[in-house]
JSON list of C-alpha atoms in Angstrom, two decimals:
[
{"chain": "M", "resi": 1, "resn": "UNK", "atom": "CA", "xyz": [-13.47, 8.04, 7.64]},
{"chain": "M", "resi": 2, "resn": "UNK", "atom": "CA", "xyz": [-9.96, 6.85, 6.89]},
{"chain": "M", "resi": 3, "resn": "UNK", "atom": "CA", "xyz": [-8.53, 7.67, 3.43]},
{"chain": "M", "resi": 4, "resn": "UNK", "atom": "CA", "xyz": [-6.13, 5.28, 1.72]},
{"chain": "M", "resi": 5, "resn": "UNK", "atom": "CA", "xyz": [-4.42, 6.16, -1.56]},
{"chain": "M", "resi": 6, "resn": "UNK", "atom": "CA", "xyz": [-2.93, 3.65, -3.97]},
{"chain": "M", "resi": 7, "resn": "UNK", "atom": "CA", "xyz": [-1.10, 3.91, -7.30]},
{"chain": "M", "resi": 8, "resn": "UNK", "atom": "CA", "xyz": [-0.55, 1.24, -9.91]},
{"chain": "M", "resi": 9, "resn": "UNK", "atom": "CA", "xyz": [2.80, 0.16, -11.30]},
{"chain": "M", "resi": 10, "resn": "UNK", "atom": "CA", "xyz": [1.97, 1.95, -14.55]},
{"chain": "M", "resi": 11, "resn": "UNK", "atom": "CA", "xyz": [1.53, 5.28, -12.76]},
{"chain": "M", "resi": 12, "resn": "UNK", "atom": "CA", "xyz": [4.67, 4.65, -10.75]},
{"chain": "M", "resi": 13, "resn": "UNK", "atom": "CA", "xyz": [6.60, 3.95, -13.96]},
{"chain": "M", "resi": 14, "resn": "UNK", "atom": "CA", "xyz": [5.10, 6.58, -16.33]},
{"chain": "M", "resi": 15, "resn": "UNK", "atom": "CA", "xyz": [4.01, 9.58, -14.23]},
{"chain": "M", "resi": 16, "resn": "UNK", "atom": "CA", "xyz": [6.70, 11.66, -12.48]},
{"chain": "M", "resi": 17, "resn": "UNK", "atom": "CA", "xyz": [6.21, 11.94, -8.71]},
{"chain": "M", "resi": 18, "resn": "UNK", "atom": "CA", "xyz": [5.69, 15.72, -8.88]},
{"chain": "M", "resi": 19, "resn": "UNK", "atom": "CA", "xyz": [2.72, 15.20, -11.24]},
{"chain": "M", "resi": 20, "resn": "UNK", "atom": "CA", "xyz": [1.33, 12.41, -9.05]},
{"chain": "M", "resi": 21, "resn": "UNK", "atom": "CA", "xyz": [1.39, 14.82, -6.11]},
{"chain": "M", "resi": 22, "resn": "UNK", "atom": "CA", "xyz": [-0.32, 17.52, -8.20]},
{"chain": "M", "resi": 23, "resn": "UNK", "atom": "CA", "xyz": [-3.11, 15.08, -9.12]},
{"chain": "M", "resi": 24, "resn": "UNK", "atom": "CA", "xyz": [-3.63, 14.02, -5.48]},
{"chain": "M", "resi": 25, "resn": "UNK", "atom": "CA", "xyz": [-3.77, 17.70, -4.48]},
{"chain": "M", "resi": 26, "resn": "UNK", "atom": "CA", "xyz": [-6.38, 18.40, -7.17]},
{"chain": "M", "resi": 27, "resn": "UNK", "atom": "CA", "xyz": [-8.42, 15.45, -5.91]},
{"chain": "M", "resi": 28, "resn": "UNK", "atom": "CA", "xyz": [-8.23, 16.73, -2.32]},
{"chain": "M", "resi": 29, "resn": "UNK", "atom": "CA", "xyz": [-9.16, 20.26, -3.34]},
{"chain": "M", "resi": 30, "resn": "UNK", "atom": "CA", "xyz": [-12.20, 19.06, -5.27]},
{"chain": "M", "resi": 31, "resn": "UNK", "atom": "CA", "xyz": [-13.32, 16.95, -2.30]},
{"chain": "M", "resi": 32, "resn": "UNK", "atom": "CA", "xyz": [-13.14, 20.03, -0.03]},
{"chain": "M", "resi": 33, "resn": "UNK", "atom": "CA", "xyz": [-15.07, 22.17, -2.55]},
{"chain": "M", "resi": 34, "resn": "UNK", "atom": "CA", "xyz": [-17.93, 19.78, -3.31]},
{"chain": "M", "resi": 35, "resn": "UNK", "atom": "CA", "xyz": [-20.17, 17.61, -1.13]},
{"chain": "M", "resi": 36, "resn": "UNK", "atom": "CA", "xyz": [-20.28, 14.81, -3.64]},
{"chain": "M", "resi": 37, "resn": "UNK", "atom": "CA", "xyz": [-17.76, 13.90, -6.30]},
{"chain": "M", "resi": 38, "resn": "UNK", "atom": "CA", "xyz": [-17.94, 11.25, -9.00]},
{"chain": "M", "resi": 39, "resn": "UNK", "atom": "CA", "xyz": [-16.26, 7.94, -8.16]},
{"chain": "M", "resi": 40, "resn": "UNK", "atom": "CA", "xyz": [-14.26, 8.35, -11.40]},
{"chain": "M", "resi": 41, "resn": "UNK", "atom": "CA", "xyz": [-12.09, 11.42, -11.92]},
{"chain": "M", "resi": 42, "resn": "UNK", "atom": "CA", "xyz": [-10.33, 11.76, -15.28]},
{"chain": "M", "resi": 43, "resn": "UNK", "atom": "CA", "xyz": [-7.03, 13.62, -15.73]},
{"chain": "M", "resi": 44, "resn": "UNK", "atom": "CA", "xyz": [-5.82, 14.15, -19.29]},
{"chain": "M", "resi": 45, "resn": "UNK", "atom": "CA", "xyz": [-2.14, 15.06, -19.24]},
{"chain": "M", "resi": 46, "resn": "UNK", "atom": "CA", "xyz": [-0.58, 16.74, -22.25]},
{"chain": "M", "resi": 47, "resn": "UNK", "atom": "CA", "xyz": [3.06, 17.73, -22.60]},
{"chain": "M", "resi": 48, "resn": "UNK", "atom": "CA", "xyz": [2.99, 21.13, -24.30]},
{"chain": "M", "resi": 49, "resn": "UNK", "atom": "CA", "xyz": [6.77, 21.48, -24.01]},
{"chain": "M", "resi": 50, "resn": "UNK", "atom": "CA", "xyz": [9.41, 19.48, -22.16]},
{"chain": "M", "resi": 51, "resn": "UNK", "atom": "CA", "xyz": [8.64, 21.40, -18.97]},
{"chain": "M", "resi": 52, "resn": "UNK", "atom": "CA", "xyz": [5.08, 22.70, -19.57]},
{"chain": "M", "resi": 53, "resn": "UNK", "atom": "CA", "xyz": [2.26, 20.41, -18.47]},
{"chain": "M", "resi": 54, "resn": "UNK", "atom": "CA", "xyz": [-1.44, 20.80, -19.29]},
{"chain": "M", "resi": 55, "resn": "UNK", "atom": "CA", "xyz": [-3.79, 18.91, -16.98]},
{"chain": "M", "resi": 56, "resn": "UNK", "atom": "CA", "xyz": [-7.48, 18.70, -17.90]},
{"chain": "M", "resi": 57, "resn": "UNK", "atom": "CA", "xyz": [-9.51, 17.37, -14.98]},
{"chain": "M", "resi": 58, "resn": "UNK", "atom": "CA", "xyz": [-13.05, 16.15, -15.73]},
{"chain": "M", "resi": 59, "resn": "UNK", "atom": "CA", "xyz": [-15.86, 14.17, -14.14]},
{"chain": "M", "resi": 60, "resn": "UNK", "atom": "CA", "xyz": [-19.36, 13.25, -15.30]},
{"chain": "M", "resi": 61, "resn": "UNK", "atom": "CA", "xyz": [-21.63, 13.22, -12.20]},
{"chain": "M", "resi": 62, "resn": "UNK", "atom": "CA", "xyz": [-21.75, 15.91, -11.08]},
{"chain": "M", "resi": 63, "resn": "UNK", "atom": "CA", "xyz": [-20.22, 17.51, -14.14]},
{"chain": "M", "resi": 64, "resn": "UNK", "atom": "CA", "xyz": [-16.81, 19.04, -13.48]},
{"chain": "M", "resi": 65, "resn": "UNK", "atom": "CA", "xyz": [-14.14, 20.45, -15.80]},
{"chain": "M", "resi": 66, "resn": "UNK", "atom": "CA", "xyz": [-11.01, 22.40, -14.96]},
{"chain": "M", "resi": 67, "resn": "UNK", "atom": "CA", "xyz": [-7.73, 22.98, -16.82]},
{"chain": "M", "resi": 68, "resn": "UNK", "atom": "CA", "xyz": [-4.38, 23.63, -15.21]},
{"chain": "M", "resi": 69, "resn": "UNK", "atom": "CA", "xyz": [-1.06, 24.66, -16.72]},
{"chain": "M", "resi": 70, "resn": "UNK", "atom": "CA", "xyz": [2.06, 24.04, -14.68]},
{"chain": "M", "resi": 71, "resn": "UNK", "atom": "CA", "xyz": [5.81, 23.97, -15.05]},
{"chain": "M", "resi": 72, "resn": "UNK", "atom": "CA", "xyz": [7.29, 20.55, -14.26]},
{"chain": "M", "resi": 73, "resn": "UNK", "atom": "CA", "xyz": [10.63, 18.89, -14.77]},
{"chain": "M", "resi": 74, "resn": "UNK", "atom": "CA", "xyz": [9.37, 16.34, -17.34]},
{"chain": "M", "resi": 75, "resn": "UNK", "atom": "CA", "xyz": [5.91, 16.83, -18.86]},
{"chain": "M", "resi": 76, "resn": "UNK", "atom": "CA", "xyz": [4.05, 13.71, -20.04]},
{"chain": "M", "resi": 77, "resn": "UNK", "atom": "CA", "xyz": [1.12, 12.88, -22.30]},
{"chain": "M", "resi": 78, "resn": "UNK", "atom": "CA", "xyz": [-1.14, 10.31, -20.70]},
{"chain": "M", "resi": 79, "resn": "UNK", "atom": "CA", "xyz": [-4.68, 9.76, -19.41]},
{"chain": "M", "resi": 80, "resn": "UNK", "atom": "CA", "xyz": [-4.95, 9.01, -15.69]},
{"chain": "M", "resi": 81, "resn": "UNK", "atom": "CA", "xyz": [-7.98, 7.91, -13.65]},
{"chain": "M", "resi": 82, "resn": "UNK", "atom": "CA", "xyz": [-8.53, 8.23, -9.94]},
{"chain": "M", "resi": 83, "resn": "UNK", "atom": "CA", "xyz": [-11.20, 5.74, -8.89]},
{"chain": "M", "resi": 84, "resn": "UNK", "atom": "CA", "xyz": [-12.84, 6.01, -5.47]},
{"chain": "M", "resi": 85, "resn": "UNK", "atom": "CA", "xyz": [-14.14, 2.98, -3.60]},
{"chain": "M", "resi": 86, "resn": "UNK", "atom": "CA", "xyz": [-16.08, 3.38, -0.33]},
{"chain": "M", "resi": 87, "resn": "UNK", "atom": "CA", "xyz": [-15.68, 0.46, 2.09]},
{"chain": "M", "resi": 88, "resn": "UNK", "atom": "CA", "xyz": [-17.80, 2.06, 4.91]},
{"chain": "M", "resi": 89, "resn": "UNK", "atom": "CA", "xyz": [-14.84, 2.21, 7.32]},
{"chain": "M", "resi": 90, "resn": "UNK", "atom": "CA", "xyz": [-12.36, 3.58, 4.79]},
{"chain": "M", "resi": 91, "resn": "UNK", "atom": "CA", "xyz": [-12.27, 5.37, 1.47]},
{"chain": "M", "resi": 92, "resn": "UNK", "atom": "CA", "xyz": [-9.77, 4.05, -1.06]},
{"chain": "M", "resi": 93, "resn": "UNK", "atom": "CA", "xyz": [-8.61, 6.17, -4.00]},
{"chain": "M", "resi": 94, "resn": "UNK", "atom": "CA", "xyz": [-6.64, 4.39, -6.70]},
{"chain": "M", "resi": 95, "resn": "UNK", "atom": "CA", "xyz": [-4.64, 6.25, -9.34]},
{"chain": "M", "resi": 96, "resn": "UNK", "atom": "CA", "xyz": [-4.15, 4.28, -12.55]},
{"chain": "M", "resi": 97, "resn": "UNK", "atom": "CA", "xyz": [-3.38, 4.83, -16.20]},
{"chain": "M", "resi": 98, "resn": "UNK", "atom": "CA", "xyz": [-6.41, 4.64, -18.49]},
{"chain": "M", "resi": 99, "resn": "UNK", "atom": "CA", "xyz": [-4.66, 1.79, -20.31]},
{"chain": "M", "resi": 100, "resn": "UNK", "atom": "CA", "xyz": [-4.67, -0.21, -17.04]},
{"chain": "M", "resi": 101, "resn": "UNK", "atom": "CA", "xyz": [-8.45, 0.08, -16.55]}
]
Protein backbone atom coordinates (compact mmCIF):
# COMPACT_ATOMS: atom_id res chain seq x y z
CA UNK A 1 0.00 0.00 0.00
CA UNK A 2 1.28 3.43 -0.94
CA UNK A 3 1.91 5.92 1.90
CA UNK A 4 1.36 9.64 1.38
CA UNK A 5 2.27 12.20 4.05
CA UNK A 6 0.85 15.70 4.26
CA UNK A 7 1.39 18.66 6.59
CA UNK A 8 -0.81 21.68 7.13
CA UNK A 9 0.27 25.29 6.80
CA UNK A 10 0.16 25.61 10.59
CA UNK A 11 2.69 22.80 11.03
CA UNK A 12 4.83 24.23 8.26
CA UNK A 13 4.78 27.64 9.97
CA UNK A 14 5.05 26.63 13.67
CA UNK A 15 6.99 23.36 13.86
CA UNK A 16 10.68 23.36 12.86
CA UNK A 17 11.52 20.86 10.11
CA UNK A 18 13.82 18.84 12.39
CA UNK A 19 10.90 18.24 14.79
CA UNK A 20 8.56 17.38 11.90
CA UNK A 21 11.07 14.73 10.81
CA UNK A 22 11.31 13.39 14.37
CA UNK A 23 7.52 13.04 14.54
CA UNK A 24 7.36 11.22 11.18
CA UNK A 25 10.12 8.88 12.37
CA UNK A 26 8.22 8.15 15.60
CA UNK A 27 5.11 7.40 13.54
CA UNK A 28 7.06 5.02 11.28
CA UNK A 29 8.69 3.28 14.23
CA UNK A 30 5.35 2.71 15.93
CA UNK A 31 3.87 1.31 12.71
CA UNK A 32 6.76 -1.20 12.48
CA UNK A 33 6.36 -2.21 16.15
CA UNK A 34 2.59 -2.72 16.24
CA UNK A 35 0.14 -4.47 13.91
CA UNK A 36 -2.56 -1.90 14.47
CA UNK A 37 -2.23 1.72 15.46
CA UNK A 38 -4.92 4.27 16.27
CA UNK A 39 -5.94 6.54 13.40
CA UNK A 40 -5.16 9.50 15.70
CA UNK A 41 -1.69 9.89 17.19
CA UNK A 42 -1.15 12.77 19.61
CA UNK A 43 2.21 14.48 20.11
CA UNK A 44 2.47 17.01 22.94
CA UNK A 45 5.56 19.15 22.42
CA UNK A 46 7.00 21.09 25.33
CA UNK A 47 10.00 23.40 25.19
CA UNK A 48 11.93 22.68 28.39
CA UNK A 49 14.74 25.04 27.35
CA UNK A 50 15.53 26.84 24.11
CA UNK A 51 17.20 23.69 22.77
CA UNK A 52 15.63 20.90 24.87
CA UNK A 53 12.43 19.38 23.50
CA UNK A 54 10.07 17.02 25.34
CA UNK A 55 7.77 15.00 23.08
CA UNK A 56 4.96 12.98 24.68
CA UNK A 57 3.43 10.59 22.15
CA UNK A 58 0.05 9.06 23.03
CA UNK A 59 -2.80 7.14 21.42
CA UNK A 60 -6.04 5.71 22.79
CA UNK A 61 -6.77 2.46 20.87
CA UNK A 62 -4.65 0.53 21.42
CA UNK A 63 -3.29 2.52 24.34
CA UNK A 64 0.20 3.87 23.74
CA UNK A 65 2.36 6.34 25.65
CA UNK A 66 6.01 7.21 25.20
CA UNK A 67 8.10 10.25 26.15
CA UNK A 68 11.19 11.45 24.33
CA UNK A 69 13.71 14.13 25.22
CA UNK A 70 15.84 15.54 22.44
CA UNK A 71 18.17 18.41 21.72
CA UNK A 72 16.92 20.62 18.88
CA UNK A 73 17.81 24.02 17.52
CA UNK A 74 14.51 25.68 18.57
CA UNK A 75 12.20 23.82 20.95
CA UNK A 76 8.46 24.59 20.73
CA UNK A 77 5.37 24.10 22.88
CA UNK A 78 2.46 22.84 20.80
CA UNK A 79 0.08 19.90 20.40
CA UNK A 80 0.32 18.06 17.07
CA UNK A 81 -1.93 15.34 15.64
CA UNK A 82 -1.12 12.82 12.97
CA UNK A 83 -4.36 11.52 11.49
CA UNK A 84 -4.37 8.41 9.31
CA UNK A 85 -6.90 7.88 6.53
CA UNK A 86 -7.05 4.58 4.62
CA UNK A 87 -8.24 4.91 1.01
CA UNK A 88 -7.78 1.17 0.14
CA UNK A 89 -5.11 1.91 -2.49
CA UNK A 90 -3.16 4.37 -0.37
CA UNK A 91 -2.67 5.39 3.23
CA UNK A 92 -2.62 9.12 3.92
CA UNK A 93 -1.10 10.54 7.11
CA UNK A 94 -1.76 14.20 7.82
CA UNK A 95 0.19 16.16 10.41
CA UNK A 96 -1.70 19.14 11.81
CA UNK A 97 -1.73 21.38 14.85
CA UNK A 98 -4.45 20.55 17.38
CA UNK A 99 -5.78 24.08 16.87
CA UNK A 100 -6.37 23.25 13.17
CA UNK A 101 -8.53 20.19 13.92
